[in-house]
Coordinates of C-alpha atoms in Angstrom, one line a residue:
M1 CA 20.5 -20.7 6.8
G2 CA 22.3 -23.3 4.7
F3 CA 21.6 -21.9 1.2
L4 CA 23.2 -18.7 2.1
A5 CA 26.3 -19.6 3.8
G6 CA 29.2 -18.5 2.1
R7 CA 27.8 -17.3 -0.7
H8 CA 28.9 -13.9 -2.4
V9 CA 25.7 -11.8 -2.4
L10 CA 25.3 -8.2 -3.4
V11 CA 22.7 -6.0 -2.1
A12 CA 21.5 -3.2 -4.2
G13 CA 20.2 -0.1 -2.1
A14 CA 21.0 1.5 1.0
G15 CA 17.6 2.1 2.8
V16 CA 15.5 -0.1 5.0
T17 CA 15.1 -2.8 3.3
G18 CA 18.5 -3.1 2.0
R19 CA 19.9 -2.8 5.5
S20 CA 17.6 -5.5 6.9
A21 CA 18.5 -7.7 4.0
A22 CA 22.2 -7.3 4.5
E23 CA 21.6 -8.1 8.2
A24 CA 19.8 -11.3 7.7
L25 CA 22.4 -12.3 5.2
L26 CA 25.4 -11.8 7.3
A27 CA 23.9 -13.8 10.0
A28 CA 22.6 -16.5 7.8
G29 CA 26.7 -16.8 6.8
A30 CA 26.9 -15.4 3.7
S31 CA 29.7 -12.6 2.0
V32 CA 28.2 -9.4 2.0
L33 CA 28.6 -6.5 -0.6
V34 CA 26.1 -3.5 -0.5
T35 CA 25.8 -0.8 -3.4
D36 CA 23.4 2.4 -3.9
G37 CA 23.5 5.4 -5.9
S38 CA 24.2 7.4 -2.8
A39 CA 27.3 7.4 -1.2
D40 CA 25.8 9.6 1.9
R41 CA 23.5 6.3 2.6
L42 CA 26.2 4.0 2.4
E43 CA 28.6 5.6 4.5
A44 CA 25.7 5.9 7.6
L45 CA 25.6 2.3 6.9
E46 CA 29.1 1.4 8.1
P47 CA 28.9 1.9 11.8
L48 CA 25.9 -0.3 11.2
L49 CA 27.3 -3.0 9.5
P50 CA 30.2 -4.1 10.3
G51 CA 31.9 -6.5 8.2
V52 CA 29.9 -5.7 5.2
A53 CA 31.6 -4.1 2.0
L54 CA 29.8 -1.1 0.9
V55 CA 30.5 0.4 -2.9
P56 CA 28.6 3.0 -4.1
G57 CA 27.3 3.3 -7.9
L58 CA 27.7 -0.1 -9.3
V59 CA 26.2 -0.7 -12.8
A60 CA 27.3 -4.3 -13.0
P61 CA 28.2 -7.7 -10.3
P62 CA 31.9 -8.1 -9.3
P63 CA 32.5 -11.7 -11.0
E64 CA 32.2 -13.6 -7.6
V65 CA 28.4 -12.5 -7.0
E66 CA 25.9 -15.3 -6.7
L67 CA 22.4 -13.4 -5.8
V68 CA 21.6 -10.3 -6.2
V69 CA 19.0 -8.8 -3.5
T70 CA 17.3 -6.0 -5.1
S71 CA 15.3 -3.1 -3.0
P72 CA 11.8 -3.2 -4.1
G73 CA 12.1 0.4 -6.0
W74 CA 14.9 -0.5 -8.3
R75 CA 13.3 -1.1 -12.0
P76 CA 14.1 -4.2 -13.7
D77 CA 15.9 -1.7 -16.4
S78 CA 18.3 -0.5 -13.8
P79 CA 21.9 -1.1 -15.5
L80 CA 23.0 -2.7 -12.6
L81 CA 20.1 -5.9 -12.5
L82 CA 20.3 -5.8 -16.7
A83 CA 24.0 -6.4 -15.9
A84 CA 23.2 -9.4 -13.3
E85 CA 20.4 -10.8 -15.5
A86 CA 22.8 -11.0 -18.4
A87 CA 25.7 -12.7 -16.2
G88 CA 23.1 -15.2 -15.2
V89 CA 23.3 -13.9 -11.8
E90 CA 19.7 -14.5 -10.0
V91 CA 17.6 -11.4 -8.8
V92 CA 15.2 -11.5 -6.0
G93 CA 14.0 -9.0 -3.4
E94 CA 14.5 -8.9 0.2
V95 CA 10.4 -10.6 0.5
E96 CA 11.9 -13.2 -1.7
L97 CA 15.0 -13.8 0.7
A98 CA 12.4 -14.1 3.6
W99 CA 10.4 -16.6 2.4
R100 CA 13.5 -19.1 1.2
M101 CA 14.9 -18.1 4.9
G102 CA 11.5 -19.2 6.5
L103 CA 11.5 -22.6 4.2
E104 CA 14.6 -23.7 6.5
L105 CA 12.9 -23.6 9.5
A106 CA 11.5 -26.3 11.4
D107 CA 8.3 -24.6 12.0
P108 CA 8.2 -21.4 10.0
P109 CA 5.2 -18.7 10.0
A110 CA 2.2 -18.7 8.0
W111 CA 2.0 -15.7 5.6
L112 CA -1.5 -14.1 4.8
A113 CA -0.6 -11.6 2.3
V114 CA -2.0 -8.1 1.1
T115 CA -1.6 -6.6 -2.2
G116 CA -4.0 -4.1 -4.3
T117 CA -3.4 -0.7 -5.9
N118 CA -5.0 1.1 -2.3
G119 CA -6.2 -0.1 0.8
K120 CA -3.2 -2.2 1.9
T121 CA -1.8 -0.4 4.8
T122 CA -5.2 -0.8 6.6
T123 CA -6.1 -4.1 5.6
V124 CA -3.0 -5.5 7.0
G125 CA -3.4 -3.3 9.9
M126 CA -7.1 -4.9 10.4
L127 CA -5.7 -8.3 9.8
E128 CA -3.3 -7.8 12.5
S129 CA -5.8 -6.6 15.4
V130 CA -8.0 -9.1 14.4
L131 CA -5.2 -12.1 14.6
R132 CA -4.0 -10.4 18.3
A133 CA -8.1 -10.8 19.1
A134 CA -7.6 -14.1 18.6
G135 CA -4.5 -14.6 20.8
I136 CA -2.3 -15.1 17.8
D137 CA 1.5 -13.9 17.8
A138 CA 0.9 -11.9 14.7
V139 CA 2.7 -8.7 13.2
A140 CA 1.9 -6.3 10.1
C141 CA 4.8 -5.9 8.1
G142 CA 6.6 -5.7 4.6
N143 CA 5.5 -2.8 2.7
V144 CA 3.9 -1.5 5.9
G145 CA 7.0 -0.4 7.1
L146 CA 8.7 -3.8 9.0
P147 CA 11.0 -5.9 6.4
V148 CA 9.9 -9.3 6.3
V149 CA 13.2 -10.8 7.1
D150 CA 12.8 -9.0 10.6
A151 CA 9.6 -10.2 11.1
L152 CA 10.8 -13.7 10.3
L153 CA 13.8 -13.2 12.6
A154 CA 11.7 -12.2 15.3
G155 CA 9.7 -15.6 15.5
H156 CA 6.6 -14.5 14.7
R157 CA 4.0 -17.0 13.7
V158 CA 1.8 -15.5 11.8
L159 CA 3.4 -12.7 9.4
A160 CA 0.2 -10.3 7.7
V161 CA 2.2 -9.0 4.8
E162 CA 1.8 -6.1 2.9
L163 CA 3.2 -6.6 -0.4
S164 CA 3.7 -3.6 -3.2
S165 CA 3.8 -4.2 -7.2
F166 CA 7.2 -4.2 -7.1
Q167 CA 8.1 -6.5 -4.2
L168 CA 6.0 -8.9 -6.0
H169 CA 7.4 -8.4 -9.0
W170 CA 10.8 -9.7 -7.0
S171 CA 9.6 -13.0 -5.5
P172 CA 8.6 -15.3 -7.8
S173 CA 8.8 -18.2 -5.3
V174 CA 6.2 -16.9 -2.7
R175 CA 3.3 -18.7 -2.0
P176 CA 1.2 -17.7 0.9
A177 CA -1.4 -19.4 3.2
A178 CA -3.7 -17.2 1.8
G179 CA -3.7 -14.0 -0.7
V180 CA -5.5 -11.3 -1.2
L181 CA -6.2 -8.8 -4.2
L182 CA -8.0 -6.1 -3.2
N183 CA -8.4 -3.7 -6.1
L184 CA -6.7 -2.5 -9.2
A185 CA -6.4 0.8 -10.7
E186 CA -4.0 2.5 -13.2
D187 CA -0.5 3.1 -10.7
H188 CA 3.1 2.7 -11.3
L189 CA 3.2 2.5 -14.9
D190 CA 5.9 4.1 -15.3
W191 CA 7.5 1.2 -13.0
H192 CA 5.7 -1.8 -15.1
G193 CA 5.2 -0.8 -18.5
S194 CA 1.6 -1.3 -18.8
F195 CA -1.3 -1.7 -16.7
E196 CA -1.3 -5.8 -17.6
A197 CA 2.0 -5.9 -16.4
Y198 CA 1.2 -4.1 -13.2
G199 CA -1.8 -6.8 -12.8
A200 CA 0.3 -9.7 -13.3
A201 CA 3.0 -8.8 -10.6
K202 CA -0.3 -7.9 -8.1
A203 CA -1.6 -11.5 -9.1
R204 CA 1.3 -13.3 -7.9
V205 CA -0.3 -13.1 -4.7
L206 CA -3.3 -15.5 -5.7
T207 CA -0.8 -18.5 -6.1
G208 CA -1.0 -19.9 -2.6
E209 CA -3.4 -22.3 -0.9
I210 CA -6.6 -19.8 -0.5
A211 CA -7.0 -16.9 -3.4
V212 CA -8.9 -13.9 -2.2
A213 CA -10.2 -11.1 -4.3
G214 CA -12.6 -8.5 -4.9
A215 CA -15.5 -9.6 -6.7
D216 CA -17.2 -6.6 -8.0
D217 CA -14.5 -5.4 -10.0
P218 CA -14.7 -8.0 -13.0
Y219 CA -10.6 -7.3 -13.8
V220 CA -10.1 -8.3 -10.3
A221 CA -12.8 -10.9 -10.5
G222 CA -11.2 -12.4 -13.4
L223 CA -7.3 -13.0 -11.8
L224 CA -9.1 -14.8 -9.1
T225 CA -10.9 -17.2 -11.8
G226 CA -7.6 -17.7 -13.3
S227 CA -5.7 -18.0 -10.4
T228 CA -3.9 -21.7 -9.6
A229 CA -4.9 -21.3 -6.0
P230 CA -7.1 -24.4 -4.6
V231 CA -9.5 -22.5 -2.8
H232 CA -11.0 -19.1 -4.1
V233 CA -13.0 -16.7 -2.3
G234 CA -14.7 -13.3 -3.2
F235 CA -15.7 -10.5 -1.2
T236 CA -18.3 -7.9 -2.4
L237 CA -20.0 -4.9 -0.7
G238 CA -23.2 -6.6 -1.4
A239 CA -25.0 -9.8 -0.5
P240 CA -22.6 -12.4 -0.6
E241 CA -23.2 -15.7 -3.0
E242 CA -21.8 -19.1 -1.1
G243 CA -18.3 -18.8 -1.4
Q244 CA -17.9 -15.1 -0.9
L245 CA -18.1 -12.5 2.5
G246 CA -20.1 -9.5 1.8
V247 CA -22.7 -7.2 3.5
L248 CA -26.1 -8.3 4.0
D249 CA -28.6 -6.0 6.8
G250 CA -26.0 -3.7 7.8
D251 CA -23.5 -7.3 8.6
L252 CA -20.5 -8.3 7.4
V253 CA -21.7 -11.9 6.4
D254 CA -19.7 -15.3 6.0
R255 CA -20.7 -17.3 3.2
A256 CA -17.1 -18.8 2.5
F257 CA -15.6 -20.5 5.4
G258 CA -18.4 -22.7 6.7
P259 CA -22.5 -21.7 7.4
D260 CA -23.5 -18.4 7.2
T261 CA -21.9 -16.7 9.7
V262 CA -22.5 -12.8 10.7
L263 CA -18.5 -11.4 11.6
A264 CA -19.3 -7.9 13.0
S265 CA -21.5 -4.6 12.4
V266 CA -20.5 -2.4 9.5
A267 CA -20.8 0.1 12.8
D268 CA -17.5 -1.6 13.7
V269 CA -15.4 -1.0 10.9
R270 CA -13.1 2.4 10.7
P271 CA -12.5 4.0 8.7
G272 CA -16.2 3.2 7.4
G273 CA -17.5 4.2 3.9
P274 CA -16.8 1.5 1.2
S275 CA -13.5 1.4 0.8
G276 CA -13.3 1.0 4.6
I277 CA -16.1 -2.2 4.8
A278 CA -14.4 -3.3 1.8
D279 CA -10.8 -3.6 3.6
A280 CA -12.3 -5.2 6.3
L281 CA -14.1 -8.2 4.6
A282 CA -10.6 -8.9 3.2
A283 CA -8.8 -8.7 6.4
A284 CA -11.6 -11.2 7.6
A285 CA -11.5 -13.3 5.3
L286 CA -7.5 -14.4 5.1
A287 CA -8.2 -14.3 9.4
R288 CA -10.9 -16.7 8.5
A289 CA -8.7 -18.6 6.1
H290 CA -6.3 -19.2 9.4
G291 CA -9.0 -20.3 11.6
V292 CA -10.1 -17.0 13.6
S293 CA -13.3 -17.2 15.4
P294 CA -16.3 -14.9 14.3
E295 CA -15.9 -13.3 17.9
A296 CA -12.1 -12.4 17.2
V297 CA -13.0 -10.9 14.0
R298 CA -15.9 -8.7 15.3
Q299 CA -13.2 -7.6 18.4
G300 CA -10.2 -7.1 16.1
L301 CA -12.2 -5.0 13.8
R302 CA -13.7 -3.0 16.7
D303 CA -10.2 -2.5 18.6
F304 CA -8.5 -1.1 14.8
R305 CA -7.7 2.6 14.6
P306 CA -6.6 3.5 11.4
G307 CA -3.2 4.6 10.9
A308 CA -2.0 8.7 10.5
H309 CA -2.6 10.4 6.8
R310 CA -5.6 7.9 6.2
A311 CA -8.8 9.7 6.2
E312 CA -7.5 11.7 9.3
F313 CA -9.9 14.2 10.6
V314 CA -7.7 17.7 11.4
A315 CA -9.8 20.0 12.3
E316 CA -13.4 22.0 12.1
A317 CA -13.7 25.7 12.1
D318 CA -17.0 27.8 10.7
G319 CA -18.7 24.5 9.5
V320 CA -15.9 23.1 7.0
R321 CA -14.0 20.1 7.7
Y322 CA -10.6 19.4 6.8
V323 CA -9.3 15.6 6.4
N324 CA -6.3 14.7 5.5
D325 CA -6.1 12.0 3.1
S326 CA -2.2 11.9 2.2
K327 CA -1.8 8.5 1.2
A328 CA -4.4 8.6 -1.3
T329 CA -1.3 8.8 -3.9
N330 CA -3.4 7.8 -6.8
P331 CA -7.0 8.6 -8.8
H332 CA -8.5 5.3 -7.6
A333 CA -7.4 6.1 -3.7
A334 CA -8.7 9.6 -4.3
G335 CA -11.6 8.5 -5.3
A336 CA -12.8 6.5 -2.7
S337 CA -11.7 9.2 -0.5
L338 CA -13.7 12.0 -2.2
R339 CA -17.1 9.6 -2.0
S340 CA -17.0 9.9 1.9
Y341 CA -18.4 13.2 1.4
D342 CA -21.3 15.4 -0.6
S343 CA -20.0 18.2 -0.7
V344 CA -15.8 18.7 -1.3
V345 CA -13.4 21.5 -2.0
W346 CA -10.6 18.7 -3.6
V347 CA -6.8 19.8 -2.8
A348 CA -5.0 17.5 -5.5
G349 CA -1.8 17.3 -7.2
G350 CA 2.0 15.9 -7.2
L351 CA 2.9 13.1 -9.4
L352 CA 0.7 10.7 -11.4
K353 CA 2.9 8.3 -12.4
G354 CA 1.6 7.9 -15.7
A355 CA -2.3 7.5 -14.7
S356 CA -5.2 9.0 -15.7
V357 CA -7.6 11.1 -13.5
D358 CA -10.5 11.1 -16.9
D359 CA -12.4 8.5 -14.7
L360 CA -12.3 10.1 -11.3
V361 CA -13.2 13.5 -12.3
R362 CA -15.8 12.5 -14.2
A363 CA -17.6 10.3 -11.7
E364 CA -16.7 12.6 -8.7
A365 CA -17.6 16.3 -10.3
H366 CA -21.1 15.9 -8.9
R367 CA -19.9 16.5 -5.1
L368 CA -17.0 18.9 -5.6
R369 CA -17.6 22.6 -4.8
G370 CA -13.9 23.5 -5.8
A371 CA -10.4 22.1 -6.2
V372 CA -7.2 23.4 -5.7
L373 CA -4.1 22.2 -7.4
I374 CA -0.5 21.9 -6.9
G375 CA 2.3 19.7 -7.2
A376 CA 4.0 18.8 -11.1
D377 CA 0.9 17.5 -12.9
R378 CA -1.7 20.1 -11.2
E379 CA -2.1 21.0 -15.3
V380 CA -3.1 17.5 -16.0
I381 CA -5.5 17.5 -13.4
A382 CA -6.9 20.8 -14.8
T383 CA -7.5 20.0 -17.7
A384 CA -9.5 17.2 -16.7
L385 CA -11.9 19.4 -14.6
A386 CA -12.4 21.6 -17.3
R387 CA -13.2 18.7 -19.6
Y388 CA -15.4 16.9 -17.1
A389 CA -16.8 19.5 -14.4
P390 CA -16.0 23.1 -16.2
A391 CA -18.3 24.6 -14.0
V392 CA -16.2 23.6 -10.8
P393 CA -14.2 26.4 -9.9
V394 CA -10.6 25.5 -9.7
A395 CA -7.3 27.3 -8.3
V396 CA -3.9 25.9 -10.4
L397 CA -1.3 27.4 -7.6
D398 CA 2.1 27.8 -9.4
D399 CA 5.6 27.4 -7.0
A400 CA 2.7 27.4 -3.8
T401 CA 2.9 25.8 -0.3
M402 CA 0.5 23.6 1.4
S403 CA -0.7 26.9 3.3
D404 CA -0.9 28.8 0.2
A405 CA -3.2 25.6 -1.3
V406 CA -4.9 25.5 2.6
R407 CA -6.2 29.4 2.0
A408 CA -7.2 28.9 -1.3
A409 CA -9.4 26.0 -0.2
R410 CA -10.9 27.7 2.6
S411 CA -11.8 30.9 0.7
M412 CA -13.8 28.1 -1.8
A413 CA -15.5 26.2 0.7
R414 CA -18.7 27.2 3.2
A415 CA -20.9 25.6 6.0
G416 CA -21.4 21.4 5.5
D417 CA -18.5 21.1 3.2
A418 CA -15.2 19.5 3.3
V419 CA -11.6 20.5 2.3
V420 CA -9.5 17.4 1.6
L421 CA -6.4 16.5 1.0
A422 CA -6.6 13.5 -1.4
P423 CA -4.3 14.3 -4.0
A424 CA -4.3 11.5 -6.2
A425 CA -0.7 11.3 -6.7
A426 CA 3.0 10.9 -5.1
S427 CA 4.4 14.0 -3.1
M428 CA 8.2 13.4 -4.2
D429 CA 8.0 16.4 -6.2
M430 CA 7.4 18.9 -3.2
F431 CA 7.4 16.4 -0.2
S432 CA 10.0 13.8 1.1
D433 CA 6.9 11.3 1.4
Y434 CA 2.8 11.1 1.5
A435 CA 3.5 11.8 5.4
H436 CA 5.6 14.4 4.9
R437 CA 2.6 16.3 2.8
G438 CA 0.0 15.2 5.4
K439 CA 2.1 16.8 8.4
A440 CA 2.3 20.1 5.8
F441 CA -1.5 19.9 5.3
A442 CA -2.5 19.1 9.2
E443 CA 0.0 22.2 10.6
A444 CA -1.3 24.6 7.7
V445 CA -4.9 23.6 8.8
V446 CA -4.2 24.8 12.3
A447 CA -2.4 27.4 11.3
L448 CA -5.4 28.9 9.8
T449 CA -8.0 28.3 11.8
G450 CA -6.6 28.4 14.9
Q451 CA -8.3 24.9 15.9
T452 CA -7.6 21.4 15.7
R453 CA -9.5 18.3 16.7
A454 CA -8.7 17.5 21.0

């Protein structure tokens, strides 16, 4: 890549994203330095990145550095990034790097981008499935796991890009062909500083040619109205108006990309329920923006299977269903999970990251048979339950394992109930990530009940 050849670039972070960025920069002819707070992570990179300088714990860029590429989790107030800004050195993320590299290609791929507080991974998975049903060489990438630079260099024709608020913060010039903002709720306020700053980062996805957003949320709809995109498209769980996709008589209907068109049946959508249908409408809108036929939308939605730890049925014993929704890492996602069941024993807790659970508890109290609380912020959730659901039995478990939580939940449940792990919080206080937490829940259920899904 011409703009990178010979430039001195510092990569901040030695994880998956940092490694991919460093490899792409090397291939483009840049001189690359990688730093990380963990010497062990850097040491693990050494045999994988010959020719790259590895320096632990930098708090300021060396004088020769002309560009910093940061991993998305690095906060803007990190000493290294503040020092780079003070020195006039530009800081971008790996997504921004991929975008700029793509601009130098003779035939760059189309970017269809997805963000929101919840449903991002499900939506990009649905979108990838729909695009492939249309015969398009497409891949889901970004926050879903595959770094965007890797997807770009692999030569895929369409990138279904999941973007977190962190990634968008570090991507000032990304302008997707079509981008969707699914929803917004309090999350990552400890990183962004305020809900408004978080929303502003998310709204960057609406700066391309076609902006798509959830019309049922007034705040999100307002961000769509304020978007600079030439074309605005809404999606709604109700009957769609002109310029929207929505639901009518049990069908997903498109009134934005041509005459009224039935795309699929609600029965074609997995996961079901309001959140799954909303994700399907968003994925369909992006696919239709790229010219995909209604038949391919229908087939792609039928072919799609949700990923692990998202509303994942684990087992049923004594009439009680056990459901792993460990990916519900904030209150908004947990609410969507709980609304899928009439009577729930809720397993929750972890790191709330500054988010409030009051609205969640107030809205869903009527469906709670009981609650089992674990993790660092368990008392915060317990306080909300005491205030808004005082009749609900609550077990607050100190220094507990997931097995302890499942045993407590089983003792509360009755036939017809669902025991649902929907933590409303991040996992890193007790587990390495949400997948580790979900796996621990599933293993505890199987050990306790002796049953699992075939």
